[in-house]
Short mmCIF file of C-alpha atoms and ligand atoms in Angstrom, two decimals:
data_model
loop_
_atom_site.label_atom_id
_atom_site.label_comp_id
_atom_site.label_asym_id
_atom_site.label_seq_id
_atom_site.Cartn_x
_atom_site.Cartn_y
_atom_site.Cartn_z
CA MET A 1 -209.10 149.28 -209.58
CA PRO A 2 -208.95 153.88 -208.79
CA GLU A 3 -204.97 154.68 -208.98
CA SER A 4 -206.03 156.17 -205.50
CA SER A 5 -206.39 153.41 -204.30
CA LYS A 6 -203.04 151.48 -205.45
CA SER A 7 -200.74 150.40 -202.06
CA PRO A 8 -197.39 151.72 -202.18
CA PHE A 9 -196.16 148.69 -199.99
CA VAL A 10 -197.39 145.46 -201.57
CA VAL A 11 -196.70 141.84 -199.74
CA VAL A 12 -197.32 138.97 -201.16
CA ALA A 13 -197.09 135.51 -199.72
CA ASN A 14 -198.74 132.33 -200.64
CA ARG A 15 -201.05 132.47 -197.14
CA LEU A 16 -202.79 135.85 -195.92
CA PRO A 17 -201.99 136.62 -191.89
CA VAL A 18 -205.30 135.33 -191.16
CA ASP A 19 -207.85 132.28 -190.08
CA ARG A 20 -211.72 132.76 -190.55
CA ILE A 21 -213.07 131.21 -187.11
CA THR A 22 -216.59 130.75 -185.81
CA THR A 23 -217.84 132.52 -182.93
CA ALA A 24 -221.28 132.33 -181.16
CA ASP A 25 -222.20 135.82 -183.04
CA GLY A 26 -220.77 134.68 -187.16
CA GLN A 27 -217.44 134.30 -188.80
CA THR A 28 -214.61 136.83 -188.14
CA TRP A 29 -210.91 137.28 -189.00
CA ARG A 30 -207.85 136.28 -186.56
CA ARG A 31 -204.27 136.16 -187.16
CA SER A 32 -202.43 132.29 -187.83
CA PRO A 33 -199.75 131.17 -185.81
CA GLY A 34 -196.72 130.58 -188.14
CA GLY A 35 -193.05 131.68 -188.81
CA LEU A 36 -194.21 134.15 -191.66
CA VAL A 37 -197.13 135.58 -190.16
CA THR A 38 -194.83 136.17 -187.17
CA ALA A 39 -192.18 137.72 -188.46
CA LEU A 40 -194.29 139.95 -190.83
CA HIS A 41 -197.53 141.34 -189.75
CA PRO A 42 -195.21 144.10 -187.53
CA VAL A 43 -193.75 146.03 -190.61
CA LEU A 44 -197.58 145.19 -192.59
CA GLN A 45 -199.06 147.37 -189.66
CA ALA A 46 -196.89 150.27 -189.25
CA GLU A 47 -197.26 150.86 -193.15
CA ALA A 48 -200.91 150.31 -193.62
CA GLY A 49 -199.85 148.48 -196.75
CA CYS A 50 -201.58 145.50 -198.64
CA TRP A 51 -201.19 141.70 -198.07
CA ILE A 52 -202.06 139.17 -201.20
CA GLY A 53 -201.98 136.19 -200.27
CA TRP A 54 -204.90 132.85 -200.22
CA ALA A 55 -207.00 133.33 -197.09
CA GLY A 56 -207.56 129.53 -197.07
CA GLY A 57 -211.14 127.22 -198.14
CA GLU A 58 -210.97 126.06 -201.68
CA GLY A 59 -212.48 128.05 -204.48
CA GLU A 60 -214.37 131.80 -203.87
CA ALA A 61 -212.15 134.35 -202.43
CA PRO A 62 -214.03 136.91 -200.19
CA ALA A 63 -213.96 140.17 -200.91
CA PRO A 64 -210.61 142.42 -200.45
CA PHE A 65 -211.28 144.05 -196.63
CA SER A 66 -209.32 145.13 -193.34
CA LEU A 67 -207.71 144.05 -190.03
CA ASP A 68 -205.39 145.69 -187.93
CA ASN A 69 -204.26 147.98 -190.47
CA MET A 70 -203.68 146.22 -192.99
CA GLN A 71 -205.22 145.68 -196.53
CA LEU A 72 -205.99 142.21 -196.89
CA SER A 73 -206.53 140.92 -200.45
CA PRO A 74 -207.88 137.25 -201.05
CA VAL A 75 -206.88 135.36 -203.86
CA PRO A 76 -208.59 131.88 -204.35
CA LEU A 77 -207.24 128.99 -204.71
CA TYR A 78 -209.01 125.88 -206.41
CA ALA A 79 -209.59 122.42 -204.95
CA ASP A 80 -207.55 120.73 -207.92
CA GLU A 81 -204.81 123.31 -207.36
CA LEU A 82 -204.72 123.37 -204.07
CA ARG A 83 -203.66 119.19 -204.17
CA ASN A 84 -201.54 120.56 -207.90
CA TYR A 85 -199.79 124.34 -207.17
CA TYR A 86 -199.64 123.48 -202.76
CA GLU A 87 -199.56 119.55 -201.59
CA GLY A 88 -198.27 118.88 -204.77
CA PHE A 89 -194.94 121.22 -206.55
CA SER A 90 -194.94 123.81 -203.32
CA ASN A 91 -195.01 120.97 -200.65
CA ALA A 92 -194.34 117.57 -202.41
CA THR A 93 -191.75 118.88 -204.73
CA LEU A 94 -189.68 122.49 -203.43
CA TRP A 95 -190.22 121.52 -199.63
CA PRO A 96 -188.55 118.51 -199.16
CA LEU A 97 -185.93 118.90 -201.93
CA TYR A 98 -185.05 122.56 -200.50
CA HIS A 99 -184.55 120.06 -197.15
CA ASP A 100 -181.96 118.47 -197.93
CA ALA A 101 -184.26 116.34 -199.81
CA VAL A 102 -184.48 113.86 -196.74
CA GLU A 103 -187.51 113.09 -197.74
CA GLN A 104 -187.93 111.54 -201.97
CA PRO A 105 -189.11 115.10 -203.64
CA ALA A 106 -191.78 113.48 -206.20
CA PHE A 107 -191.73 115.94 -209.93
CA HIS A 108 -195.37 115.29 -211.63
CA ARG A 109 -195.99 117.72 -215.41
CA HIS A 110 -199.54 119.13 -214.08
CA TRP A 111 -198.35 120.10 -210.33
CA TRP A 112 -195.63 122.32 -212.33
CA LYS A 113 -198.24 124.07 -214.65
CA SER A 114 -200.60 124.71 -211.89
CA TYR A 115 -197.62 126.02 -209.86
CA GLU A 116 -197.19 128.61 -212.72
CA GLU A 117 -201.08 129.15 -213.27
CA VAL A 118 -201.64 130.34 -209.77
CA ASN A 119 -197.84 132.59 -210.05
CA ARG A 120 -199.90 134.33 -212.63
CA ARG A 121 -202.34 135.23 -210.82
CA PHE A 122 -200.47 136.38 -207.90
CA ALA A 123 -198.51 138.09 -209.86
CA ASP A 124 -201.76 140.11 -211.82
CA ARG A 125 -202.66 140.84 -208.26
CA ALA A 126 -199.83 142.21 -207.61
CA ALA A 127 -199.52 144.70 -210.66
CA GLU A 128 -203.29 145.31 -209.77
CA THR A 129 -202.75 146.39 -206.51
CA ALA A 130 -199.69 148.52 -206.56
CA ALA A 131 -199.13 151.60 -206.85
CA PRO A 132 -196.08 153.11 -209.34
CA ASP A 133 -192.98 152.93 -208.31
CA GLY A 134 -194.32 151.22 -205.23
CA VAL A 135 -192.59 148.64 -203.77
CA VAL A 136 -193.62 144.94 -204.12
CA TRP A 137 -192.22 141.97 -201.69
CA VAL A 138 -192.44 138.43 -202.74
CA GLN A 139 -192.31 136.18 -200.19
CA ASP A 140 -191.35 132.38 -199.96
CA TYR A 141 -190.70 129.17 -202.86
CA GLN A 142 -194.19 128.38 -203.51
CA LEU A 143 -194.38 132.23 -205.52
CA GLN A 144 -190.59 132.30 -206.80
CA LEU A 145 -192.35 132.73 -210.77
CA VAL A 146 -193.93 135.68 -209.39
CA PRO A 147 -190.76 138.56 -209.49
CA ALA A 148 -190.25 137.78 -213.35
CA MET A 149 -194.12 137.96 -213.96
CA LEU A 150 -194.40 141.04 -212.46
CA ARG A 151 -191.64 142.67 -213.47
CA LYS A 152 -192.62 142.12 -217.10
CA MET A 153 -196.39 143.56 -216.80
CA ARG A 154 -195.20 146.42 -214.34
CA PRO A 155 -190.88 147.19 -214.47
CA ASP A 156 -191.83 150.66 -212.61
CA LEU A 157 -191.89 148.57 -209.54
CA ARG A 158 -189.22 147.87 -207.12
CA ILE A 159 -188.92 144.07 -206.38
CA GLY A 160 -187.88 142.26 -203.30
CA PHE A 161 -188.20 138.23 -202.83
CA PHE A 162 -187.52 136.87 -199.80
CA LEU A 163 -187.17 132.52 -199.45
CA HIS A 164 -187.76 131.33 -195.20
CA ILE A 165 -186.47 128.29 -196.26
CA PRO A 166 -182.81 127.04 -197.47
CA PHE A 167 -182.15 127.17 -200.80
CA PRO A 168 -180.63 123.57 -201.83
CA PRO A 169 -177.05 123.43 -202.86
CA ALA A 170 -176.60 122.94 -206.75
CA GLU A 171 -176.38 118.98 -206.56
CA LEU A 172 -180.09 119.08 -205.32
CA PHE A 173 -181.37 121.74 -207.20
CA VAL A 174 -179.83 120.40 -210.63
CA GLN A 175 -182.58 117.99 -210.31
CA LEU A 176 -185.60 120.42 -210.27
CA PRO A 177 -186.88 119.82 -214.30
CA LYS A 178 -187.88 123.34 -213.79
CA ARG A 179 -184.64 124.35 -212.57
CA LEU A 180 -183.89 127.36 -215.61
CA ASP A 181 -187.61 128.95 -215.31
CA ILE A 182 -187.40 129.07 -211.53
CA LEU A 183 -183.70 130.70 -211.39
CA ARG A 184 -184.99 133.48 -213.93
CA GLY A 185 -188.07 133.79 -211.92
CA LEU A 186 -186.13 134.18 -209.20
CA LEU A 187 -183.77 136.99 -210.70
CA GLY A 188 -186.58 139.07 -211.40
CA ALA A 189 -186.53 140.65 -208.88
CA ASP A 190 -184.10 143.38 -207.49
CA VAL A 191 -183.07 142.04 -203.98
CA VAL A 192 -183.09 138.08 -203.48
CA GLY A 193 -183.35 137.49 -200.04
CA PHE A 194 -182.20 134.40 -198.31
CA GLN A 195 -182.00 132.93 -194.44
CA SER A 196 -177.92 131.97 -194.82
CA PRO A 197 -175.46 133.27 -196.69
CA GLY A 198 -174.32 129.40 -197.53
CA ALA A 199 -178.41 130.34 -199.24
CA ALA A 200 -177.36 132.88 -201.53
CA GLN A 201 -173.84 131.55 -202.18
CA ASN A 202 -175.80 128.61 -203.73
CA PHE A 203 -177.94 130.69 -205.25
CA LEU A 204 -175.20 132.95 -207.25
CA ARG A 205 -173.17 129.44 -208.39
CA LEU A 206 -176.21 128.78 -210.00
CA THR A 207 -176.68 131.87 -212.44
CA ARG A 208 -173.25 130.98 -213.38
CA GLN A 209 -173.20 127.45 -213.88
CA LEU A 210 -177.00 127.40 -215.31
CA LEU A 211 -177.46 130.52 -217.01
CA GLY A 212 -173.76 131.12 -217.85
CA LEU A 213 -174.38 134.22 -215.82
CA LYS A 214 -171.02 136.67 -214.28
CA PRO A 215 -171.97 136.77 -210.11
CA ARG A 216 -169.83 139.47 -208.12
CA GLY A 217 -169.60 139.63 -204.19
CA HIS A 218 -173.55 139.84 -203.77
CA LEU A 219 -173.86 141.18 -206.83
CA VAL A 220 -175.40 139.76 -210.29
CA GLU A 221 -176.54 141.04 -213.34
CA ALA A 222 -179.50 139.28 -214.71
CA GLU A 223 -180.56 138.64 -218.43
CA ASP A 224 -182.22 141.76 -218.79
CA GLY A 225 -179.11 143.45 -218.01
CA ARG A 226 -179.83 144.34 -213.95
CA GLN A 227 -178.52 144.68 -211.05
CA VAL A 228 -179.47 141.58 -209.18
CA ARG A 229 -179.21 141.28 -204.95
CA ALA A 230 -178.26 137.55 -203.82
CA GLU A 231 -177.43 137.84 -199.66
CA ALA A 232 -178.71 136.62 -196.21
CA TYR A 233 -181.18 139.13 -193.94
CA PRO A 234 -181.49 135.97 -191.02
CA ILE A 235 -185.41 136.41 -189.92
CA SER A 236 -186.09 137.36 -186.31
CA ILE A 237 -189.02 137.37 -183.74
CA ASP A 238 -190.20 140.50 -181.96
CA THR A 239 -188.15 140.35 -179.24
CA VAL A 240 -189.57 143.21 -176.45
CA SER A 241 -193.68 141.79 -177.36
CA VAL A 242 -192.40 137.61 -176.57
CA GLU A 243 -190.99 138.76 -173.57
CA ARG A 244 -194.04 140.80 -172.71
CA VAL A 245 -195.85 138.19 -173.02
CA ALA A 246 -193.62 135.84 -171.49
CA GLY A 247 -193.50 138.23 -168.60
CA SER A 248 -197.72 138.40 -167.87
CA PRO A 249 -199.17 137.67 -164.97
CA ALA A 250 -201.43 134.96 -166.57
CA VAL A 251 -198.47 133.37 -168.30
CA HIS A 252 -197.24 133.00 -165.19
CA SER A 253 -199.83 131.31 -163.48
CA HIS A 254 -200.58 129.32 -166.83
CA ALA A 255 -197.24 128.51 -166.25
CA GLU A 256 -197.46 126.96 -162.59
CA ARG A 257 -200.39 125.50 -163.53
CA LEU A 258 -199.17 122.91 -166.40
CA ARG A 259 -196.08 122.64 -164.01
CA LYS A 260 -198.16 121.22 -161.30
CA GLU A 261 -200.56 118.57 -163.26
CA LEU A 262 -197.47 118.04 -164.99
CA GLY A 263 -196.60 116.55 -161.59
CA ASN A 264 -193.64 119.12 -160.72
CA PRO A 265 -191.20 117.04 -162.78
CA LYS A 266 -187.59 118.25 -162.20
CA THR A 267 -186.90 118.28 -165.63
CA VAL A 268 -189.51 118.82 -168.74
CA ILE A 269 -188.08 118.63 -171.78
CA LEU A 270 -189.51 120.44 -174.30
CA GLY A 271 -190.20 120.78 -178.97
CA VAL A 272 -193.05 122.96 -180.27
CA ASP A 273 -193.19 122.56 -184.05
CA ARG A 274 -194.91 122.46 -187.27
CA LEU A 275 -196.07 118.33 -188.00
CA ASP A 276 -193.19 117.96 -190.41
CA TYR A 277 -190.67 115.68 -191.24
CA THR A 278 -188.11 118.25 -191.45
CA LYS A 279 -188.34 118.85 -187.68
CA GLY A 280 -186.45 115.80 -186.53
CA ILE A 281 -189.37 114.42 -184.15
CA GLU A 282 -189.10 111.26 -184.37
CA GLN A 283 -185.38 111.02 -183.99
CA ARG A 284 -185.70 113.36 -180.66
CA LEU A 285 -188.54 110.98 -179.27
CA LYS A 286 -185.71 108.13 -180.14
CA ALA A 287 -183.12 109.56 -178.46
CA PHE A 288 -185.28 110.49 -174.97
CA ARG A 289 -186.72 106.75 -175.65
CA GLU A 290 -182.74 104.98 -175.44
CA LEU A 291 -181.92 107.40 -172.91
CA LEU A 292 -184.83 106.28 -171.06
CA ALA A 293 -184.08 102.80 -171.83
CA ASP A 294 -180.40 103.37 -170.52
CA GLY A 295 -181.63 104.45 -166.88
CA GLU A 296 -180.09 107.99 -167.56
CA MET A 297 -183.21 109.47 -167.62
CA SER A 298 -186.80 108.07 -166.02
CA VAL A 299 -189.94 108.83 -165.42
CA PRO A 300 -191.49 110.83 -163.27
CA ASP A 301 -188.33 113.01 -162.27
CA THR A 302 -188.18 114.19 -166.33
CA VAL A 303 -190.69 114.23 -168.97
CA MET A 304 -190.98 115.35 -171.94
CA VAL A 305 -193.30 117.32 -174.12
CA GLN A 306 -194.40 117.86 -177.55
CA VAL A 307 -196.56 119.98 -178.86
CA ALA A 308 -197.02 119.13 -182.63
CA THR A 309 -199.01 121.47 -184.58
CA PRO A 310 -201.83 119.90 -187.26
CA SER A 311 -199.71 121.15 -190.86
CA ARG A 312 -200.48 119.58 -194.97
CA GLU A 313 -202.76 116.56 -193.42
CA ARG A 314 -203.13 115.76 -197.04
CA VAL A 315 -200.22 115.44 -197.87
CA GLU A 316 -198.17 111.64 -198.17
CA HIS A 317 -195.29 112.42 -196.74
CA TYR A 318 -196.76 114.30 -193.21
CA LYS A 319 -199.73 111.25 -193.05
CA ALA A 320 -196.89 109.05 -192.76
CA LEU A 321 -194.73 110.44 -190.84
CA ARG A 322 -197.90 111.27 -188.22
CA ARG A 323 -197.98 107.40 -187.75
CA THR A 324 -194.32 107.04 -186.86
CA VAL A 325 -194.76 109.95 -184.37
CA GLU A 326 -198.05 108.34 -182.50
CA ARG A 327 -196.47 104.60 -182.69
CA GLU A 328 -193.47 106.03 -181.37
CA VAL A 329 -194.97 108.17 -178.01
CA GLY A 330 -197.41 105.36 -177.88
CA ARG A 331 -193.98 102.76 -177.26
CA ILE A 332 -192.70 105.04 -174.49
CA ASN A 333 -195.55 105.33 -172.80
CA GLY A 334 -196.50 102.19 -172.63
CA ASP A 335 -192.56 101.71 -171.83
CA TYR A 336 -192.44 103.91 -169.49
CA GLY A 337 -194.87 105.77 -168.43
CA ARG A 338 -197.22 105.24 -165.09
CA LEU A 339 -200.68 105.57 -164.53
CA GLY A 340 -201.25 108.99 -164.45
CA VAL A 341 -197.87 109.84 -165.65
CA PRO A 342 -197.20 109.95 -169.15
CA ALA A 343 -192.93 110.15 -170.28
CA VAL A 344 -194.57 112.06 -172.80
CA HIS A 345 -197.00 114.53 -173.49
CA TYR A 346 -198.24 114.45 -177.60
CA LEU A 347 -199.84 117.48 -178.36
CA HIS A 348 -201.34 117.04 -182.06
CA GLN A 349 -202.92 121.12 -181.62
CA SER A 350 -202.58 124.51 -182.32
CA TYR A 351 -201.81 126.65 -178.82
CA SER A 352 -202.44 130.56 -178.86
CA ARG A 353 -199.42 132.79 -178.32
CA GLU A 354 -200.06 132.18 -174.37
CA GLU A 355 -199.97 128.96 -174.00
CA LEU A 356 -196.86 128.66 -176.49
CA ALA A 357 -195.55 130.81 -174.27
CA ALA A 358 -196.14 129.35 -171.03
CA LEU A 359 -194.99 126.14 -171.75
CA TYR A 360 -191.48 127.95 -173.18
CA LEU A 361 -191.74 129.36 -168.88
CA ILE A 362 -191.80 125.18 -167.88
CA ALA A 363 -189.25 124.06 -170.11
CA ASP A 364 -185.65 123.62 -168.66
CA VAL A 365 -184.68 122.17 -172.24
CA MET A 366 -185.81 123.48 -174.99
CA ALA A 367 -185.17 120.25 -177.82
CA VAL A 368 -185.05 122.10 -181.44
CA THR A 369 -183.46 119.57 -183.86
CA PRO A 370 -184.30 119.67 -187.72
CA PHE A 371 -182.28 118.02 -190.00
CA ARG A 372 -182.93 121.48 -192.16
CA ASP A 373 -184.36 124.59 -191.21
CA GLY A 374 -184.18 127.73 -192.69
CA MET A 375 -184.00 129.85 -189.44
CA ASN A 376 -186.20 128.12 -187.01
CA LEU A 377 -187.77 130.88 -184.79
CA VAL A 378 -188.99 128.07 -181.67
CA ALA A 379 -185.50 128.01 -180.40
CA LYS A 380 -185.79 132.74 -180.82
CA GLU A 381 -188.81 132.70 -178.86
CA TYR A 382 -187.56 130.09 -176.23
CA VAL A 383 -184.69 132.39 -175.58
CA ALA A 384 -186.18 135.60 -175.52
CA SER A 385 -189.02 134.11 -173.40
CA ARG A 386 -186.69 133.22 -170.76
CA LEU A 387 -186.63 136.63 -168.67
CA SER A 388 -185.27 134.52 -165.18
CA ASN A 389 -182.59 133.35 -168.06
CA ASP A 390 -182.02 129.73 -167.17
CA GLY A 391 -182.88 127.51 -169.27
CA ALA A 392 -180.81 125.13 -172.23
CA LEU A 393 -182.16 124.87 -175.01
CA VAL A 394 -180.78 122.58 -177.23
CA LEU A 395 -180.53 122.94 -181.01
CA SER A 396 -179.37 121.27 -184.40
CA GLU A 397 -176.71 122.87 -186.43
CA PHE A 398 -178.74 122.58 -189.35
CA ALA A 399 -181.17 124.85 -188.56
CA GLY A 400 -180.94 129.00 -190.03
CA ALA A 401 -180.67 130.13 -185.98
CA ALA A 402 -177.36 128.21 -184.96
CA ALA A 403 -175.40 131.04 -186.89
CA ASP A 404 -177.43 133.26 -184.58
CA LEU A 405 -178.03 131.17 -181.43
CA LYS A 406 -174.20 130.76 -181.16
CA GLN A 407 -174.47 129.72 -177.49
CA ALA A 408 -176.42 127.73 -178.02
CA PHE A 409 -176.26 123.78 -176.97
CA GLN A 410 -175.31 123.13 -180.47
CA VAL A 411 -175.96 119.42 -182.07
CA ASN A 412 -176.13 117.13 -185.47
CA PRO A 413 -179.01 115.59 -184.96
CA HIS A 414 -178.64 112.24 -187.01
CA ASP A 415 -176.28 111.40 -184.95
CA LEU A 416 -177.89 109.58 -182.54
CA ASP A 417 -175.75 108.86 -179.59
CA ALA A 418 -174.36 113.44 -180.21
CA LEU A 419 -178.53 113.72 -179.50
CA LYS A 420 -178.40 111.61 -176.15
CA SER A 421 -175.49 112.93 -174.94
CA VAL A 422 -176.25 116.75 -175.67
CA LEU A 423 -179.93 116.06 -173.75
CA LEU A 424 -178.07 115.62 -171.23
CA THR A 425 -175.07 117.64 -171.36
CA ALA A 426 -177.98 121.12 -171.22
CA ALA A 427 -180.45 118.96 -168.44
CA ALA A 428 -177.88 118.65 -166.20
CA SER A 429 -175.53 122.08 -166.73
CA PRO A 430 -175.33 124.19 -163.39
CA VAL A 431 -177.80 127.12 -163.50
CA GLU A 432 -174.61 129.95 -163.86
CA GLU A 433 -173.54 128.51 -167.58
CA GLN A 434 -177.66 128.31 -168.27
CA ARG A 435 -177.88 132.15 -167.02
CA ARG A 436 -174.09 132.89 -168.90
CA ARG A 437 -175.86 131.20 -172.01
CA ILE A 438 -179.41 132.50 -172.59
CA LYS A 439 -178.00 135.89 -170.64
CA SER A 440 -176.08 136.23 -173.85
CA MET A 441 -178.17 135.23 -176.42
CA ARG A 442 -180.93 137.71 -175.46
CA ARG A 443 -178.95 140.42 -175.96
CA TYR A 444 -178.61 139.14 -179.07
CA LEU A 445 -182.48 138.48 -180.24
CA ARG A 446 -182.40 142.03 -178.55
CA GLY A 447 -180.73 143.89 -181.56
CA HIS A 448 -181.72 141.56 -183.46
CA ASP A 449 -185.46 141.72 -183.83
CA VAL A 450 -187.82 140.84 -186.85
CA LYS A 451 -187.67 144.97 -187.51
CA HIS A 452 -183.65 144.42 -187.48
CA TRP A 453 -184.68 142.02 -190.13
CA ALA A 454 -187.11 143.90 -192.79
CA ARG A 455 -185.39 147.11 -192.38
CA GLY A 456 -181.96 145.30 -193.57
CA PHE A 457 -184.06 143.44 -196.55
CA LEU A 458 -186.04 146.80 -196.78
CA THR A 459 -182.63 148.54 -197.21
CA ALA A 460 -181.01 147.30 -199.65
CA LEU A 461 -184.61 147.46 -201.33
CA GLY A 462 -184.26 151.10 -201.55
CA VAL A 463 -186.80 151.98 -199.38
CA PRO A 464 -185.95 154.35 -196.76
CA GLU A 465 -185.79 153.47 -193.11
CA THR A 466 -188.55 155.46 -191.83
CA ALA A 467 -190.81 154.02 -193.56
CA THR A 468 -189.81 150.30 -192.09
CA ALA A 469 -189.83 152.14 -188.75
CA TYR A 470 -192.95 150.74 -186.63
CA ASP A 471 -193.88 149.88 -182.74
CA SER A 472 -194.20 146.74 -181.89
CA ASP A 473 -196.61 148.00 -179.16
CA ASN A 474 -199.07 148.16 -181.76
CA THR A 475 -199.07 144.13 -182.52
CA PRO A 476 -201.94 142.94 -179.82
CA GLU A 477 -201.13 140.10 -177.68
CA THR A 478 -204.76 138.08 -178.05
CA SER A 479 -204.45 137.48 -181.68
CA THR A 480 -202.26 134.62 -182.38
C1 GDG B 1 -190.94 128.48 -192.14
C2 GDG B 1 -189.52 127.64 -191.59
C3 GDG B 1 -188.79 130.27 -190.43
C4 GDG B 1 -196.51 126.95 -183.81
N1 GDG B 1 -196.94 126.48 -183.63
C5 GDG B 1 -198.00 127.34 -182.76
C6 GDG B 1 -197.37 128.64 -183.21
N2 GDG B 1 -196.97 128.22 -184.21
C7 GDG B 1 -195.66 129.23 -184.24
C8 GDG B 1 -194.17 128.97 -183.20
C9 GDG B 1 -193.48 129.80 -184.36
C10 GDG B 1 -194.02 130.01 -185.89
O1 GDG B 1 -195.01 129.05 -185.55
C11 GDG B 1 -192.96 128.39 -186.57
O2 GDG B 1 -192.13 129.44 -186.74
P1 GDG B 1 -190.77 128.05 -187.58
O3 GDG B 1 -189.69 128.93 -187.50
O4 GDG B 1 -190.44 127.87 -185.70
O5 GDG B 1 -191.14 127.67 -188.38
P2 GDG B 1 -191.76 127.45 -189.75
O6 GDG B 1 -193.44 127.18 -189.28
O7 GDG B 1 -191.18 125.91 -190.30
O8 GDG B 1 -191.20 128.10 -190.84
C12 GDG B 1 -188.62 128.10 -190.97
C13 GDG B 1 -189.68 130.73 -190.51
O9 GDG B 1 -190.33 130.17 -191.88
C14 GDG B 1 -190.05 132.11 -190.89
O10 GDG B 1 -189.06 132.56 -191.84
O11 GDG B 1 -187.74 130.37 -189.07
O12 GDG B 1 -186.93 127.76 -190.95
O13 GDG B 1 -189.42 126.39 -192.24
O14 GDG B 1 -193.62 131.67 -184.26
O15 GDG B 1 -194.45 129.76 -182.46
N3 GDG B 1 -197.62 129.33 -182.63
C15 GDG B 1 -199.33 129.24 -182.21
N4 GDG B 1 -199.74 128.26 -181.97
C16 GDG B 1 -199.47 126.85 -182.30
O16 GDG B 1 -200.37 125.62 -182.20
N5 GDG B 1 -199.38 130.69 -181.88
#
């Protein structure tokens, strides 16, 4: 690649922020859903930077292209790598282990080999793409080896790494057969960012325990003598843009239509999650079933809407979860639904940003009850969408968002009785109380949006503030 076309700012993530779609006019690209994409798109747009990632699909990658002022550089993943690097080591080893082992992590040596090979490919691409003295920001658990690999090839770069999911306590992390490689991989960065201070502490403690390093405050001197910063930078949403979508007349009329279609219930309880076992969907359904059985809630006064976006459908735990959730929904509707009025409206589909916003508008109670979650942007999107300041957010203590959204109705989702009781309390809460809580959380999200997150991280990485400014008005509203 000629020096002149190299990029001063590069994001490296497992996925490109786009999906290939087929329209009447042929194939095209559009922005895809997902927390990472939601968070980084505005920053990239402002930087006119380059995003390196997998474009979806097996085998050869499309040629680099640009979309919405971003250069996109697709990296290929082959069928065996999708099985071993992606579904295997990333999503059946690291994902469950980092989420408190809520499902048993599996370890296979050939998964690790593939993880290394794919990390090498991403690192090579970043080394080719970044301009001299440029900044490379590596994202998430699929690419933890990239910082050290890249540093070896390009010591001139400033390298950041951000982990979107939790970083586990030492007792769990030490189970990982390749724990030293992962720690050293991360230490290749100048700044390692986490969602919570606890996660940063877990990491720093492990550098002492496993590598004999001596962390001081947020800093640790790596084995090559560099100072590495490990700190929390809690991610957030593009608050202004979420508010704008929620305030649009089209979304309002869609919300009115939806409420009518649901039979104008007094209370709508909403869940919006990727269909993932960390999200606590089964437990939430169970709580609702018991509330119906106890006569504390009844159909058609109260209905639940559960959007479960399809996710990782070839991974065994996810197949099993889908069966369990769908059995539970069937059971609840069989026992408590009425003709034309199911108790649970279960939607195993992806929606547009506007459709999601309309759902947020009709949700009297938003149930966000993961067993463990790095942050959870859905909780923040719900709050920001409630322009009328009413509504009740039920939020798990184990979501990173609980540290930011302190006025939510917080709950331990493992405690079924507590979950039932908080759902009842939230549903019955007086509107003045709801307004007080939502208002204060909305205020918080205004000051702590995704721009604030990106700026905090990049400032720590030594990138001047002007370079991270962006205008959220550039974000197209219909591009998800
Ligand atoms: C990981 C971490 C962390 C969902 N369904 C649709 C759709 N979504 C959007 C939501 C939200 C995002 O996807 C989901 O983000 P979450 O934060 O809730 O969860 P994860 O996907 O698990 O994200 C998480 C996040 O990374 C960011 O760091 O918060 O802890 O696990 O924005 O609105 N968007 C559209 N259609 C859907 O059907 N358009």
